[in-house]
PDB file of C-alpha atoms and ligand atoms in Angstrom:
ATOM      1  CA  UNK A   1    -191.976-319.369  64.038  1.00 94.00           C
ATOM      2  CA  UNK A   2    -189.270-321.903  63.138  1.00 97.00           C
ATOM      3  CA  UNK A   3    -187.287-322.530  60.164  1.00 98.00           C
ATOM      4  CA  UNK A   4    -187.670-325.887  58.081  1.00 98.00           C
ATOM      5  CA  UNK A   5    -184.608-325.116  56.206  1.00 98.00           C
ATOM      6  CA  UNK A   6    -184.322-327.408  53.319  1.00 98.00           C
ATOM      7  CA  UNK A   7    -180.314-326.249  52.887  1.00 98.00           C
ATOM      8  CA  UNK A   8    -179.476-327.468  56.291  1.00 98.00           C
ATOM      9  CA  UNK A   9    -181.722-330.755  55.927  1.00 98.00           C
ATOM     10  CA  UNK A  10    -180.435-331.436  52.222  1.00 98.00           C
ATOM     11  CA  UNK A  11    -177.055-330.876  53.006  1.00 98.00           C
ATOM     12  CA  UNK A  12    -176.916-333.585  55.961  1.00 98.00           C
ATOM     13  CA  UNK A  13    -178.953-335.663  54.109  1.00 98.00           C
ATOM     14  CA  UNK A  14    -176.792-335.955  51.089  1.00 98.00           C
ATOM     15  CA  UNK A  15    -173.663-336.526  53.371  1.00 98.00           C
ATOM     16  CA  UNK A  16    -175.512-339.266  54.780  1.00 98.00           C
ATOM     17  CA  UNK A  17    -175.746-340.146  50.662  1.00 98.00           C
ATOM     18  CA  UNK A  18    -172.713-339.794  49.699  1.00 98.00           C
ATOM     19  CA  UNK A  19    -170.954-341.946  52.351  1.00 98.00           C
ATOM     20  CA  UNK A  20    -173.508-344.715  51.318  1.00 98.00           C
ATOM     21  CA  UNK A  21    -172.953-344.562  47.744  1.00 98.00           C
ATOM     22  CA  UNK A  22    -169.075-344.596  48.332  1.00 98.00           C
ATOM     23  CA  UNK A  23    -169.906-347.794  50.633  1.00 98.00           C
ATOM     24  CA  UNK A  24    -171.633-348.892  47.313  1.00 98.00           C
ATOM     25  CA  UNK A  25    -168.837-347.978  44.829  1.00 98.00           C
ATOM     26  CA  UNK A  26    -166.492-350.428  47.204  1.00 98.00           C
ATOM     27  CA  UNK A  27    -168.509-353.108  47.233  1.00 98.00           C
ATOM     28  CA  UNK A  28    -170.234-352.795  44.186  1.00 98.00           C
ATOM     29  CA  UNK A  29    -167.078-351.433  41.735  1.00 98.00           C
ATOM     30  CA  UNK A  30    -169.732-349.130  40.518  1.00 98.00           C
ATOM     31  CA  UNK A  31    -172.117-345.741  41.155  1.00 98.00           C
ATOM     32  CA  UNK A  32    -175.365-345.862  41.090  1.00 98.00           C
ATOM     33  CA  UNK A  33    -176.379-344.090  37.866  1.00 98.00           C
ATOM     34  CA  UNK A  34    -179.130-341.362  36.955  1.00 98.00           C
ATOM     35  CA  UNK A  35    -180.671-340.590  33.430  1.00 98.00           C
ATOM     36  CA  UNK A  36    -182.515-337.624  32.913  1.00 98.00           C
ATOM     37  CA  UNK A  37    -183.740-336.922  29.526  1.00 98.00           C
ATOM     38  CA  UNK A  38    -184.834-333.590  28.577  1.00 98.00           C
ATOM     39  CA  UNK A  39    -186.775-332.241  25.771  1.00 98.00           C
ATOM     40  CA  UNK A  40    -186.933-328.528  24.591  1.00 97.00           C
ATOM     41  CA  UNK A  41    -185.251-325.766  26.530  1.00 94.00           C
ATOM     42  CA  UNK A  42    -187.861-324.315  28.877  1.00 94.00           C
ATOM     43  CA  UNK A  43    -186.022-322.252  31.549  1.00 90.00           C
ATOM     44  CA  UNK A  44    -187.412-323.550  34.866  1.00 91.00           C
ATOM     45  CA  UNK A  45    -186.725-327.294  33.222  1.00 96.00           C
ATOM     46  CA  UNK A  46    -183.074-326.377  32.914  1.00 95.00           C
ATOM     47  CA  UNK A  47    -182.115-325.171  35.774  1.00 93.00           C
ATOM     48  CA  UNK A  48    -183.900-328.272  37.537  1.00 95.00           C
ATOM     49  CA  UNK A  49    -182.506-330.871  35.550  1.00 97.00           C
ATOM     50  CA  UNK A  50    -178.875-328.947  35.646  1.00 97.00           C
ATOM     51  CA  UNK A  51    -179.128-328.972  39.689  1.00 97.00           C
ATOM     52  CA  UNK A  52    -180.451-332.605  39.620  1.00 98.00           C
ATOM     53  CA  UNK A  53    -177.447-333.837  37.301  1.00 98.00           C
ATOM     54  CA  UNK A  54    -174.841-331.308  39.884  1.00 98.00           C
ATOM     55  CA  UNK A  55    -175.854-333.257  43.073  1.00 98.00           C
ATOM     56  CA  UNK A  56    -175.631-336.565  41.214  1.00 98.00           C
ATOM     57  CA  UNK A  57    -171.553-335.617  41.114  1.00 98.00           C
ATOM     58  CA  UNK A  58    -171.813-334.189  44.701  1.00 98.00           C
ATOM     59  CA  UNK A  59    -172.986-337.357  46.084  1.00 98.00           C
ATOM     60  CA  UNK A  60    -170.553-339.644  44.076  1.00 98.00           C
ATOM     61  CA  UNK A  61    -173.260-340.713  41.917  1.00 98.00           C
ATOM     62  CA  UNK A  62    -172.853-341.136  37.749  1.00 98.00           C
ATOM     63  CA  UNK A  63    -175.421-338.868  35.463  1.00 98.00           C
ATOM     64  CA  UNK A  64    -176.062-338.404  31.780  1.00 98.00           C
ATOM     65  CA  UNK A  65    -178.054-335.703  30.556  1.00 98.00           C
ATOM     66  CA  UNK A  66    -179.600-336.793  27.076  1.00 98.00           C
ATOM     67  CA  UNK A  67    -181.269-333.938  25.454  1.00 98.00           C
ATOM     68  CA  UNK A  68    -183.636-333.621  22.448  1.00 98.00           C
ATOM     69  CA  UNK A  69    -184.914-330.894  20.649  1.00 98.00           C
ATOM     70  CA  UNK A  70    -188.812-329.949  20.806  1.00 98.00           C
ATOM     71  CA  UNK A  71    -189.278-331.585  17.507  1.00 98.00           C
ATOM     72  CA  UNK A  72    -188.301-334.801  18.894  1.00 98.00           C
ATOM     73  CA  UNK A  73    -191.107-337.326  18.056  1.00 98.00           C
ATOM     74  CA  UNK A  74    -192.666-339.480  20.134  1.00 98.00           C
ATOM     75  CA  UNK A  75    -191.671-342.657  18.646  1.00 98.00           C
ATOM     76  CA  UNK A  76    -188.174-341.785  18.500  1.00 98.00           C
ATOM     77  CA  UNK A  77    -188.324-340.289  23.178  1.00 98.00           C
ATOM     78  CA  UNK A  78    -190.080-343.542  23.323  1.00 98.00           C
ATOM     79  CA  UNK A  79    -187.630-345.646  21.842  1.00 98.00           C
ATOM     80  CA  UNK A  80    -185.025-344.103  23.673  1.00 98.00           C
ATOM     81  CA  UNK A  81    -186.421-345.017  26.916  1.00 99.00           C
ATOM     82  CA  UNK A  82    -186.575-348.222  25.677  1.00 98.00           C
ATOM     83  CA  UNK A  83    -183.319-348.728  25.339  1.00 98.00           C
ATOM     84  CA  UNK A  84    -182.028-347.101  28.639  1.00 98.00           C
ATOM     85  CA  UNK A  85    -184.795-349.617  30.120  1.00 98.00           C
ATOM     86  CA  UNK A  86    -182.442-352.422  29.123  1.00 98.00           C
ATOM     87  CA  UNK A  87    -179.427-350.955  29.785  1.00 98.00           C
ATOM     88  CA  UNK A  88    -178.346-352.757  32.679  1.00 97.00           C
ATOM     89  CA  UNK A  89    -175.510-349.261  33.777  1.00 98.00           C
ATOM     90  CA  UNK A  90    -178.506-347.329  34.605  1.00 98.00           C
ATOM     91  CA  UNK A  91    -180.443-347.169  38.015  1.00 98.00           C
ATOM     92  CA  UNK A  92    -182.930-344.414  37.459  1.00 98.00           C
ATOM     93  CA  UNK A  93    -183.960-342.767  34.808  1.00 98.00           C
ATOM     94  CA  UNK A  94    -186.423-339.309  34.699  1.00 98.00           C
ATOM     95  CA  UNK A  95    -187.789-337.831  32.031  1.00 98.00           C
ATOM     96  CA  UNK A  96    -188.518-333.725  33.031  1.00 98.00           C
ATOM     97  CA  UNK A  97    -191.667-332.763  32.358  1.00 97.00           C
ATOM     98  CA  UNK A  98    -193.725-330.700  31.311  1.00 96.00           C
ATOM     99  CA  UNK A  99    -193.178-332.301  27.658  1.00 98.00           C
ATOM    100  CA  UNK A 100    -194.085-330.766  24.503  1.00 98.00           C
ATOM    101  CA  UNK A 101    -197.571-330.918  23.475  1.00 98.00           C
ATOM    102  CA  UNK A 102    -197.554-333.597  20.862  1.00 98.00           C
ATOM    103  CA  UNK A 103    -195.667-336.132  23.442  1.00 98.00           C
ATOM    104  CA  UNK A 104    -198.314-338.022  25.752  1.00 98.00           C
ATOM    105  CA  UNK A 105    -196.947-337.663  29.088  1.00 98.00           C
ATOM    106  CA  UNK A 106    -199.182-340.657  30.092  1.00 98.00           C
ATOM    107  CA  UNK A 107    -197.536-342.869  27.367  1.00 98.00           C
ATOM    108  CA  UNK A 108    -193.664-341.834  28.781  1.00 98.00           C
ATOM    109  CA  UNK A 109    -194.701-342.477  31.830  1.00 98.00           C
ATOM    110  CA  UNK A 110    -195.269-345.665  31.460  1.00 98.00           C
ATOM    111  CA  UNK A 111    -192.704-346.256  28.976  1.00 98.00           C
ATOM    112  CA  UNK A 112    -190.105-346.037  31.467  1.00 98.00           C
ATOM    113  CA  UNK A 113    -189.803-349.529  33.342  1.00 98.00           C
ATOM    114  CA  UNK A 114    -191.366-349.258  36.975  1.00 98.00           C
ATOM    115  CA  UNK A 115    -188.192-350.656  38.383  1.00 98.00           C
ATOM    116  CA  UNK A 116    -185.928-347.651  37.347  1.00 98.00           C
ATOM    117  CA  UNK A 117    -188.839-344.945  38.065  1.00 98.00           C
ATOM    118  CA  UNK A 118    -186.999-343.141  40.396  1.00 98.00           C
ATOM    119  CA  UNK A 119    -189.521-340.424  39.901  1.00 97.00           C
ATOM    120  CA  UNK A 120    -192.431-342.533  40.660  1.00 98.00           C
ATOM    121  CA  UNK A 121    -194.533-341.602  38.868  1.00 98.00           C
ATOM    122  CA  UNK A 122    -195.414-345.160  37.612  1.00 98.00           C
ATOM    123  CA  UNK A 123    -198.568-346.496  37.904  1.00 98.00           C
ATOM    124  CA  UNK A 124    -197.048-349.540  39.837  1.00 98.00           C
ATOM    125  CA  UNK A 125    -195.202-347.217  41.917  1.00 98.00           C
ATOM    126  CA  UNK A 126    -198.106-345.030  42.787  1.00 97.00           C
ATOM    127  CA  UNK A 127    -200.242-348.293  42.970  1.00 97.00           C
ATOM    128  CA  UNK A 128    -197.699-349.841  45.304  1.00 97.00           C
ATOM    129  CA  UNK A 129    -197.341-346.846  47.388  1.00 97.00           C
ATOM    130  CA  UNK A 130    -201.118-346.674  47.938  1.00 95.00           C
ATOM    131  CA  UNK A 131    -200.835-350.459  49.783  1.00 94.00           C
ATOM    132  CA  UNK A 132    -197.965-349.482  51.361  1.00 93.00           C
ATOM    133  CA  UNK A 133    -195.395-351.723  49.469  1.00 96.00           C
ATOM    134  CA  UNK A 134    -192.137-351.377  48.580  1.00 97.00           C
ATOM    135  CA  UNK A 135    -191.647-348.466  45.783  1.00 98.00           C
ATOM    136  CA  UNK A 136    -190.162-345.450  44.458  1.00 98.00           C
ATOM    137  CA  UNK A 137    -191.855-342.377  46.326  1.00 98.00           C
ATOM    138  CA  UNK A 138    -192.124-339.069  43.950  1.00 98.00           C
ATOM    139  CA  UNK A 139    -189.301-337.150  44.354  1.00 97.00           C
ATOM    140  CA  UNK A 140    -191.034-334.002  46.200  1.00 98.00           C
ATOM    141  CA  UNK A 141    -193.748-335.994  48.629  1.00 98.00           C
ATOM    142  CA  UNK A 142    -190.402-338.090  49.621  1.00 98.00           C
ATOM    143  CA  UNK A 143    -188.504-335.107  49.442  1.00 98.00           C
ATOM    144  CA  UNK A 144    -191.193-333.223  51.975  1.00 98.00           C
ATOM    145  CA  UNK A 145    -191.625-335.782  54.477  1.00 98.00           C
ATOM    146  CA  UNK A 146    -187.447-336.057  54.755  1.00 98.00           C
ATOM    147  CA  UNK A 147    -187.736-333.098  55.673  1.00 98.00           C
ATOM    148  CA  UNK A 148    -190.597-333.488  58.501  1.00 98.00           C
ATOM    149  CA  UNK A 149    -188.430-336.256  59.594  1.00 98.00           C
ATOM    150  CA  UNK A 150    -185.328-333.763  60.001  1.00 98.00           C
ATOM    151  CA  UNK A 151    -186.524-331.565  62.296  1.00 98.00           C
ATOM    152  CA  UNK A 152    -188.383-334.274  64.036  1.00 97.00           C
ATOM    153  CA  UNK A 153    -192.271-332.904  62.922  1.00 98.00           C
ATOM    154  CA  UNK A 154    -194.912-334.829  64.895  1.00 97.00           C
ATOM    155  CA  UNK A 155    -198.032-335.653  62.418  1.00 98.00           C
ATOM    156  CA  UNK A 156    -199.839-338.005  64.118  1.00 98.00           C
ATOM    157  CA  UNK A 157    -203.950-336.908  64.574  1.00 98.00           C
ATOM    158  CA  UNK A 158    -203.039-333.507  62.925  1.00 98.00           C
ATOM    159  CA  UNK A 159    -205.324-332.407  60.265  1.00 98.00           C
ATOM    160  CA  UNK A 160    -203.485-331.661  57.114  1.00 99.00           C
ATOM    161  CA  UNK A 161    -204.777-329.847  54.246  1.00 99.00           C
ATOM    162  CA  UNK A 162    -203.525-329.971  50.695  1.00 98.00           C
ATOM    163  CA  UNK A 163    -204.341-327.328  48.197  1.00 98.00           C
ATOM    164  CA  UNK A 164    -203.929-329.146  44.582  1.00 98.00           C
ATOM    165  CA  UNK A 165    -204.038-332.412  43.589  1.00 98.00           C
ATOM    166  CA  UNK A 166    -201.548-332.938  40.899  1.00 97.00           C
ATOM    167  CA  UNK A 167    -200.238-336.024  40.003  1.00 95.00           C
ATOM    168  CA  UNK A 168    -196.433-335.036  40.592  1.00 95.00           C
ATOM    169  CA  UNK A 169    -197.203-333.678  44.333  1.00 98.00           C
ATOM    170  CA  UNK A 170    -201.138-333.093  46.063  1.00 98.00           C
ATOM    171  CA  UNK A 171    -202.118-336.366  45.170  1.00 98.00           C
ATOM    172  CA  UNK A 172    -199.580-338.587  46.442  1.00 98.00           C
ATOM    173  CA  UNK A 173    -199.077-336.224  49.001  1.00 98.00           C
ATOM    174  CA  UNK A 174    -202.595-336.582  50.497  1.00 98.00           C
ATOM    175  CA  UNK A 175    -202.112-340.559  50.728  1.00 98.00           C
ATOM    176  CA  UNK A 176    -198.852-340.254  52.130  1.00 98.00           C
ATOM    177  CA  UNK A 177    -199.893-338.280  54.963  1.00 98.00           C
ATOM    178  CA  UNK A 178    -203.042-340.451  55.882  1.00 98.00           C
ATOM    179  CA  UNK A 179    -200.893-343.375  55.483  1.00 96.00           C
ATOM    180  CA  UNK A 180    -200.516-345.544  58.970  1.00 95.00           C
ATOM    181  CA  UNK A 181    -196.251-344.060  58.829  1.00 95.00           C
ATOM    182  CA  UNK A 182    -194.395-341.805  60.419  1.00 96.00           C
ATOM    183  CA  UNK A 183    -194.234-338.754  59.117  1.00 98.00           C
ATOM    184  CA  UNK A 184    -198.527-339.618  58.568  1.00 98.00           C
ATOM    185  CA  UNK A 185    -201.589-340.492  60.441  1.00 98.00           C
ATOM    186  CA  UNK A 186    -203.159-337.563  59.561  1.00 98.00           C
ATOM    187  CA  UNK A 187    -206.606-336.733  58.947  1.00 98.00           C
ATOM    188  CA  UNK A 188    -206.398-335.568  54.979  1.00 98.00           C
ATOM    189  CA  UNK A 189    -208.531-332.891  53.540  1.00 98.00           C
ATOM    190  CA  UNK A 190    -207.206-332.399  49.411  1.00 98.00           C
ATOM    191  CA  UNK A 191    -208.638-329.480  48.365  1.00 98.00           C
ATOM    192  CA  UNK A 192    -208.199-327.873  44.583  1.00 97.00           C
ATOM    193  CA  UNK A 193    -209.234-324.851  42.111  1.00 94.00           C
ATOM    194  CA  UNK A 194    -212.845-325.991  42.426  1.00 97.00           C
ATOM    195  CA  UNK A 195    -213.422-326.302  45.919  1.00 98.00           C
ATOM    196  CA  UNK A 196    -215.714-323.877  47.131  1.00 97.00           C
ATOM    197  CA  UNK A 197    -215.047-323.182  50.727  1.00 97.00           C
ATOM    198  CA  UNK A 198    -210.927-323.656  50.272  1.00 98.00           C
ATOM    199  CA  UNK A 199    -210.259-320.672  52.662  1.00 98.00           C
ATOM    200  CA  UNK A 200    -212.556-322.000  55.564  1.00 98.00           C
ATOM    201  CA  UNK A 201    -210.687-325.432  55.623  1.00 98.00           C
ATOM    202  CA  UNK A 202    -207.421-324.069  54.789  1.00 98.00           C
ATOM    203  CA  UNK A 203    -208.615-322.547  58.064  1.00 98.00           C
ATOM    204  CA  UNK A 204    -209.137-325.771  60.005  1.00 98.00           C
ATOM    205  CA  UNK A 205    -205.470-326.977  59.352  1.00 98.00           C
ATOM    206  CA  UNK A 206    -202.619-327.787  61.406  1.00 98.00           C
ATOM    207  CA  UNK A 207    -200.545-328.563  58.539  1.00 99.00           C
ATOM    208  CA  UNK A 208    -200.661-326.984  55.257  1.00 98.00           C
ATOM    209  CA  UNK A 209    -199.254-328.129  52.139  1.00 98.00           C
ATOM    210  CA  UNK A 210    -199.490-325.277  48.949  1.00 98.00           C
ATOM    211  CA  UNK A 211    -199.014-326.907  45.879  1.00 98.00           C
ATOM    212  CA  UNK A 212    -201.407-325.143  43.555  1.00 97.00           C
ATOM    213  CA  UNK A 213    -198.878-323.240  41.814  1.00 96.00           C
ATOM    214  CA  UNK A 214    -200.176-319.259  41.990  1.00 96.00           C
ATOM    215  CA  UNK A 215    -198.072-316.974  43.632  1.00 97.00           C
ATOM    216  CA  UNK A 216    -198.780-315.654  47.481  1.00 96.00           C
ATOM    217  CA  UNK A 217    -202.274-317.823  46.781  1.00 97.00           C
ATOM    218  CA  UNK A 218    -202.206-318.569  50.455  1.00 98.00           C
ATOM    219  CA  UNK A 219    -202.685-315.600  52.863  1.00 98.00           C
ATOM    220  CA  UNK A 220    -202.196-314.590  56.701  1.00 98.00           C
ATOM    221  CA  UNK A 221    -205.874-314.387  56.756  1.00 98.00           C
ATOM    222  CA  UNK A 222    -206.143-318.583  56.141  1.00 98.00           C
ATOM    223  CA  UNK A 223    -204.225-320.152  58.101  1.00 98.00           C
ATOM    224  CA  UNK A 224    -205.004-320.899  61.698  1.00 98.00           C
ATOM    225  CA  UNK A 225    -202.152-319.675  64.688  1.00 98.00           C
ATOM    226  CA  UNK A 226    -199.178-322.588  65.239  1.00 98.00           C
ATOM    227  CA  UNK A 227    -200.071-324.210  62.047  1.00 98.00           C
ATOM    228  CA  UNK A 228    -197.187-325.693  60.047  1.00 98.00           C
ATOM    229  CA  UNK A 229    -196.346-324.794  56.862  1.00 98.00           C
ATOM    230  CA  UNK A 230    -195.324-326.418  53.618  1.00 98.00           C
ATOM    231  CA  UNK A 231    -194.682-324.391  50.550  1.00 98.00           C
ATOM    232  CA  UNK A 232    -194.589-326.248  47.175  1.00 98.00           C
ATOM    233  CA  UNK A 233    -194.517-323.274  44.937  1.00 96.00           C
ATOM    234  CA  UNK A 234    -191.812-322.613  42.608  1.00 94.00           C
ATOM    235  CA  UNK A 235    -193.152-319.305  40.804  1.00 94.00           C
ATOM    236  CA  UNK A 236    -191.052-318.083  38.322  1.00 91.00           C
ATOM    237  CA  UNK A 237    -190.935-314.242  37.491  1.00 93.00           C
ATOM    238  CA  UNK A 238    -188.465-312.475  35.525  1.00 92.00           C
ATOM    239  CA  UNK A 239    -186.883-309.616  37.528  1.00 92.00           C
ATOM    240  CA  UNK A 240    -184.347-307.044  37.312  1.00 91.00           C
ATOM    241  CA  UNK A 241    -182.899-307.344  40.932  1.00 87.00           C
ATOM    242  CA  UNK A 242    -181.672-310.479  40.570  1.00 90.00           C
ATOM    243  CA  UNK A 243    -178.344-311.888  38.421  1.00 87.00           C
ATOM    244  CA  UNK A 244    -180.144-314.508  37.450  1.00 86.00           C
ATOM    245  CA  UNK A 245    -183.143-312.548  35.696  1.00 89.00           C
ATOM    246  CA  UNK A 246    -185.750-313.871  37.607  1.00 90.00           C
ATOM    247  CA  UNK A 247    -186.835-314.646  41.180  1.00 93.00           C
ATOM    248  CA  UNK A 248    -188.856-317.301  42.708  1.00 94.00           C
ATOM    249  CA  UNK A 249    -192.206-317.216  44.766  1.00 96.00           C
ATOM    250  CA  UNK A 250    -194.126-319.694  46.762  1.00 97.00           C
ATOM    251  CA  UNK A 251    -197.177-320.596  46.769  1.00 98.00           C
ATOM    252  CA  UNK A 252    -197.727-319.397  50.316  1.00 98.00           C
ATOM    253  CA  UNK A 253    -197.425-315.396  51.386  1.00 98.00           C
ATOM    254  CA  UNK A 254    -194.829-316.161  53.598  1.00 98.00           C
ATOM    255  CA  UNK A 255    -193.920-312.812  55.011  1.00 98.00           C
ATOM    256  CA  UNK A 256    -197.319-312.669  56.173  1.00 98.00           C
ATOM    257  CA  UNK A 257    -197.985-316.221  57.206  1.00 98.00           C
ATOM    258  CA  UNK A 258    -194.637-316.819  58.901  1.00 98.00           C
ATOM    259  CA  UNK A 259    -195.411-314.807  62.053  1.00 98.00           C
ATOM    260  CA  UNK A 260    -198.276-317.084  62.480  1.00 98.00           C
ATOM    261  CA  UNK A 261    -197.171-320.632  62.045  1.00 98.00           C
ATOM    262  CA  UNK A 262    -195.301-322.601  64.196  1.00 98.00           C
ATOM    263  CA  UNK A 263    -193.067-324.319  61.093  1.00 98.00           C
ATOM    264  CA  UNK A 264    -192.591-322.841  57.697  1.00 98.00           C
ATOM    265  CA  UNK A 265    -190.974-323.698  54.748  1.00 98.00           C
ATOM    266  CA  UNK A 266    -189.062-321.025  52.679  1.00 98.00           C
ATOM    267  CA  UNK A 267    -189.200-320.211  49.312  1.00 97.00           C
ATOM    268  CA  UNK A 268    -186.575-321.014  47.567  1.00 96.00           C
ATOM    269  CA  UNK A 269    -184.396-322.872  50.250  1.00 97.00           C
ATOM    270  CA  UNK A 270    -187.424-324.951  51.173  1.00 98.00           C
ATOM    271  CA  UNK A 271    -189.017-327.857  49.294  1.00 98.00           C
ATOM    272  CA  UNK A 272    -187.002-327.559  46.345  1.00 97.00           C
ATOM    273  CA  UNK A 273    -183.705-328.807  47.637  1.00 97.00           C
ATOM    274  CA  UNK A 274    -185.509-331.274  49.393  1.00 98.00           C
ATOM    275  CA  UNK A 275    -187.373-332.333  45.945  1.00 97.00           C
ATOM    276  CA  UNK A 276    -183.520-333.582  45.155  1.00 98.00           C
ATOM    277  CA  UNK A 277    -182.712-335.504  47.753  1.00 98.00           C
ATOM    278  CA  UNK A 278    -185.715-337.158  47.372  1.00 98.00           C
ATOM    279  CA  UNK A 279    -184.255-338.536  43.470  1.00 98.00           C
ATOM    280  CA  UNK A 280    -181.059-339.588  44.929  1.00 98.00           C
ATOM    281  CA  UNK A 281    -182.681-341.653  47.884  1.00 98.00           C
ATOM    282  CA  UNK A 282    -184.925-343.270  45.233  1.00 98.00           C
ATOM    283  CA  UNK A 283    -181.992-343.394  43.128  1.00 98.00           C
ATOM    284  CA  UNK A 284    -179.558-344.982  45.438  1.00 98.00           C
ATOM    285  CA  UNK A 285    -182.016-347.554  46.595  1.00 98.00           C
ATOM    286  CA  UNK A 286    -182.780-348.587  42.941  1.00 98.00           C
ATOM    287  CA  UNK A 287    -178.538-349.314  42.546  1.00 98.00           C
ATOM    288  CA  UNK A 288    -178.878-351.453  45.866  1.00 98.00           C
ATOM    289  CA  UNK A 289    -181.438-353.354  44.814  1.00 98.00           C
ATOM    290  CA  UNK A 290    -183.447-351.960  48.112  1.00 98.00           C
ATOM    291  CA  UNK A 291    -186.790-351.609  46.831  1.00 98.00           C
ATOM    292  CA  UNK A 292    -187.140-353.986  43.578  1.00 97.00           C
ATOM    293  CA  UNK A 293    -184.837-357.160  44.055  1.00 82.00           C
TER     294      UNK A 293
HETATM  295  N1  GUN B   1    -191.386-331.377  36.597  1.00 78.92           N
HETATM  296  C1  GUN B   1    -191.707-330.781  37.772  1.00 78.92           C
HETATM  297  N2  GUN B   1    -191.365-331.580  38.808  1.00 78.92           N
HETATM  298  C2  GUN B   1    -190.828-332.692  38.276  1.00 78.92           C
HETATM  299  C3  GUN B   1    -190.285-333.879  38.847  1.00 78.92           C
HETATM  300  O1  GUN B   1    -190.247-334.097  40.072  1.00 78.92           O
HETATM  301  N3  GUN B   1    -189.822-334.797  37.957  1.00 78.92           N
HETATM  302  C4  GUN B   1    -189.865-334.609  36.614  1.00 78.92           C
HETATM  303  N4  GUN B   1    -189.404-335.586  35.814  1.00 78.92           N
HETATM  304  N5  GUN B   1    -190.372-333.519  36.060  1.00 78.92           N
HETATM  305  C5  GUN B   1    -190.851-332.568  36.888  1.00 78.92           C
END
C-alpha cells in the first residue's frame, strides 16, 4: 500500500501557485482575487471557507469573505452576486453551500456569471466540460485528478467505480474519468444509494472513488486486491479526543482497506487539501484570462 498524500501533493502544488501568481502580480500589478460568500454559521462550512480564504494569502492571492446571516433573503444573496459579477477586481467568486433552505441553490448557481465560476458548478461549465472545452473544473474532481497526476497514477483501461453521484463530486467525476485525458480513459461504472448490487461492482474496480458521504460505508470485504483508492468523505463527529471537538472520517474503512489497495487516500490529509488547490488553479486561470478570454 502507498500513500496519496494530499499534504505533500498540495504543498508542491501551491508553490508551483504561488510563483505563478507572483509572475502575475509583476506583470499584471495585481492578484488574482477570490470571493467566497457565506451564509449561516454551520461548522463544517466554516472551517472550509476559513482554510479556502488562508491559502488564498499563502499563495499571494487577494480574498474577501462576505458573510450573511441565515435570514439573508434570496433577493438580497442574489443581488449581491450580481454585483461582484460586474466587479471587474474579482476573478472567482464561490458561494459555500449547503445554503439555507429557503435559498434555491439552483437559482445561485446560476446567478453567479459562468466566467468567474471557479467552482464550476455552472451549467456552462459542466456543459463545457462534458465536450471537453475550455472551463472551470469543480474544485474536488480537479482537485482529485491533481492528485493522480502527482504521483504519476496510470488510468488508462482501468475500471473505475464511483459510489454517489452528486452534483459537487460523483457526477462530474464519472465524466472526467471516461473522458479521452490523462488522468481518464476509464471504463465508468457510477453507482448510488439505490443501486442494488453496489458491493459486487465495488468489487470489480480498480479504482474506487467514495463519495457517498456515510462513514466507513466502504469495507475490506469490497474492494478487490491492488485496487486504488479515493476517499471523498469528510464525516464530521464531535469527539472528546480531539482539541478541536470533533474528528473526521472517510467514506472508506481505511484501516481495513489500506492493506489491500495498492493507492489510498487518507482521511483527512487526502482529498480535502487537494479540494483547495483545485479553487486556486481555477482561480488563477480565471485572473489570466486562461480559460475564458
Ligand atoms: N460545499 C461542499 N463542497 C463545496 C465546494 O466545493 N464548493 C462550495 N461552494 N460549497 C461546497
Amino acid at each position: 500500500m502507498q500513500l496519496l498524500d494530499g499534504k505533500f501533493a498540495s504543498e508542491k502544488i501551491k508553490q508551483e501557485i504561488a510563483a505563478d501568481a507572483a509572475d502575475f502580480l509583476t506583470k499584471s500589478g495585481r492578484k488574482p482575487h477570490l470571493v467566497a460568500i457565506l451564509v449561516g454559521n454551520d461548522g463544517g462550512s466554516e472551517t472550509y471557507v476559513a482554510s479556502k480564504m488562508k491559502n488564498c494569502e499563502k499563495v499571494g492571492f487577494l480574498s474577501s469573505l462576505i458573510r450573511y446571516d441565515v435570514t439573508v433573503s434570496e433577493a438580497e444573496l442574489l443581488e449581491k452576486i450580481q454585483e461582484i459579477n460586474r466587479d471587474v477586481s474579482v476573478d472567482g467568486l464561490i458561494v459555500q453551500l449547503p445554503l439555507p433552505k429557503h435559498i434555491d441553490p439552483e437559482k445561485v448557481t446560476e446567478t453567479i456569471d459562468f466566467q468567474k465560476d471557479v467552482d464550476g458548478f455552472h451549467p456552462v461549465n459542466l456543459g463545457r466540460m462534458m465536450r471537453n472545452l475550455p472551463c472551470f473544473i469543480p474544485a474536488t474532481p480537479y482537485g482529485i485528478l491533481l492528485m493522480l497526476e502527482a504521483y504519476q497514477v496510470d488510468t488508462a483501461g482501468k475500471h473505475c467505480v464511483v459510489v454517489g453521484r452528486s452534483n459537487i463530486v460523483g457526477s462530474p467525476m464519472s465524466i472526467l474519468m471516461a473522458r479521452n485525458a490523462n488522468p481518464g480513459n476509464c471504463t465508468v461504472t457510477l453507482t448510488h444509494s439505490r443501486t442494488t448490487n453496489l458491493k459486487e461492482l465495488v468489487l470489480q474496480a480498480d479504482i474506487v472513488v467514495a463519495a457517498i458521504g456515510k462513514k466507513n460505508f466502504v469495507t475490506a470485504d469490497m474492494v478487490k486486491p491492488g485496487a486504488i483508492i479515493i476517499d471523498v468523505g469528510i464525516n464530521r463527529e464531535t469527539s472528546e479526543l480531539t482539541k478541536s471537538g470533533y474528528k473526521l472520517y472517510g467514506d472508506v474503512d481505511f484501516e481495513n482497506v489500506a492493506p489491500k489497495s495498492s493507492w489510498i487516500t487518507p482521511v483527512p490529509g487526502g482529498v480535502g487539501l487537494m479540494t483547495i488547490v483545485g479553487l486556486l488553479k481555477n482561480t488563477l486561470a480565471s485572473a489570466k484570462g486562461e480559460v475564458y478570454k
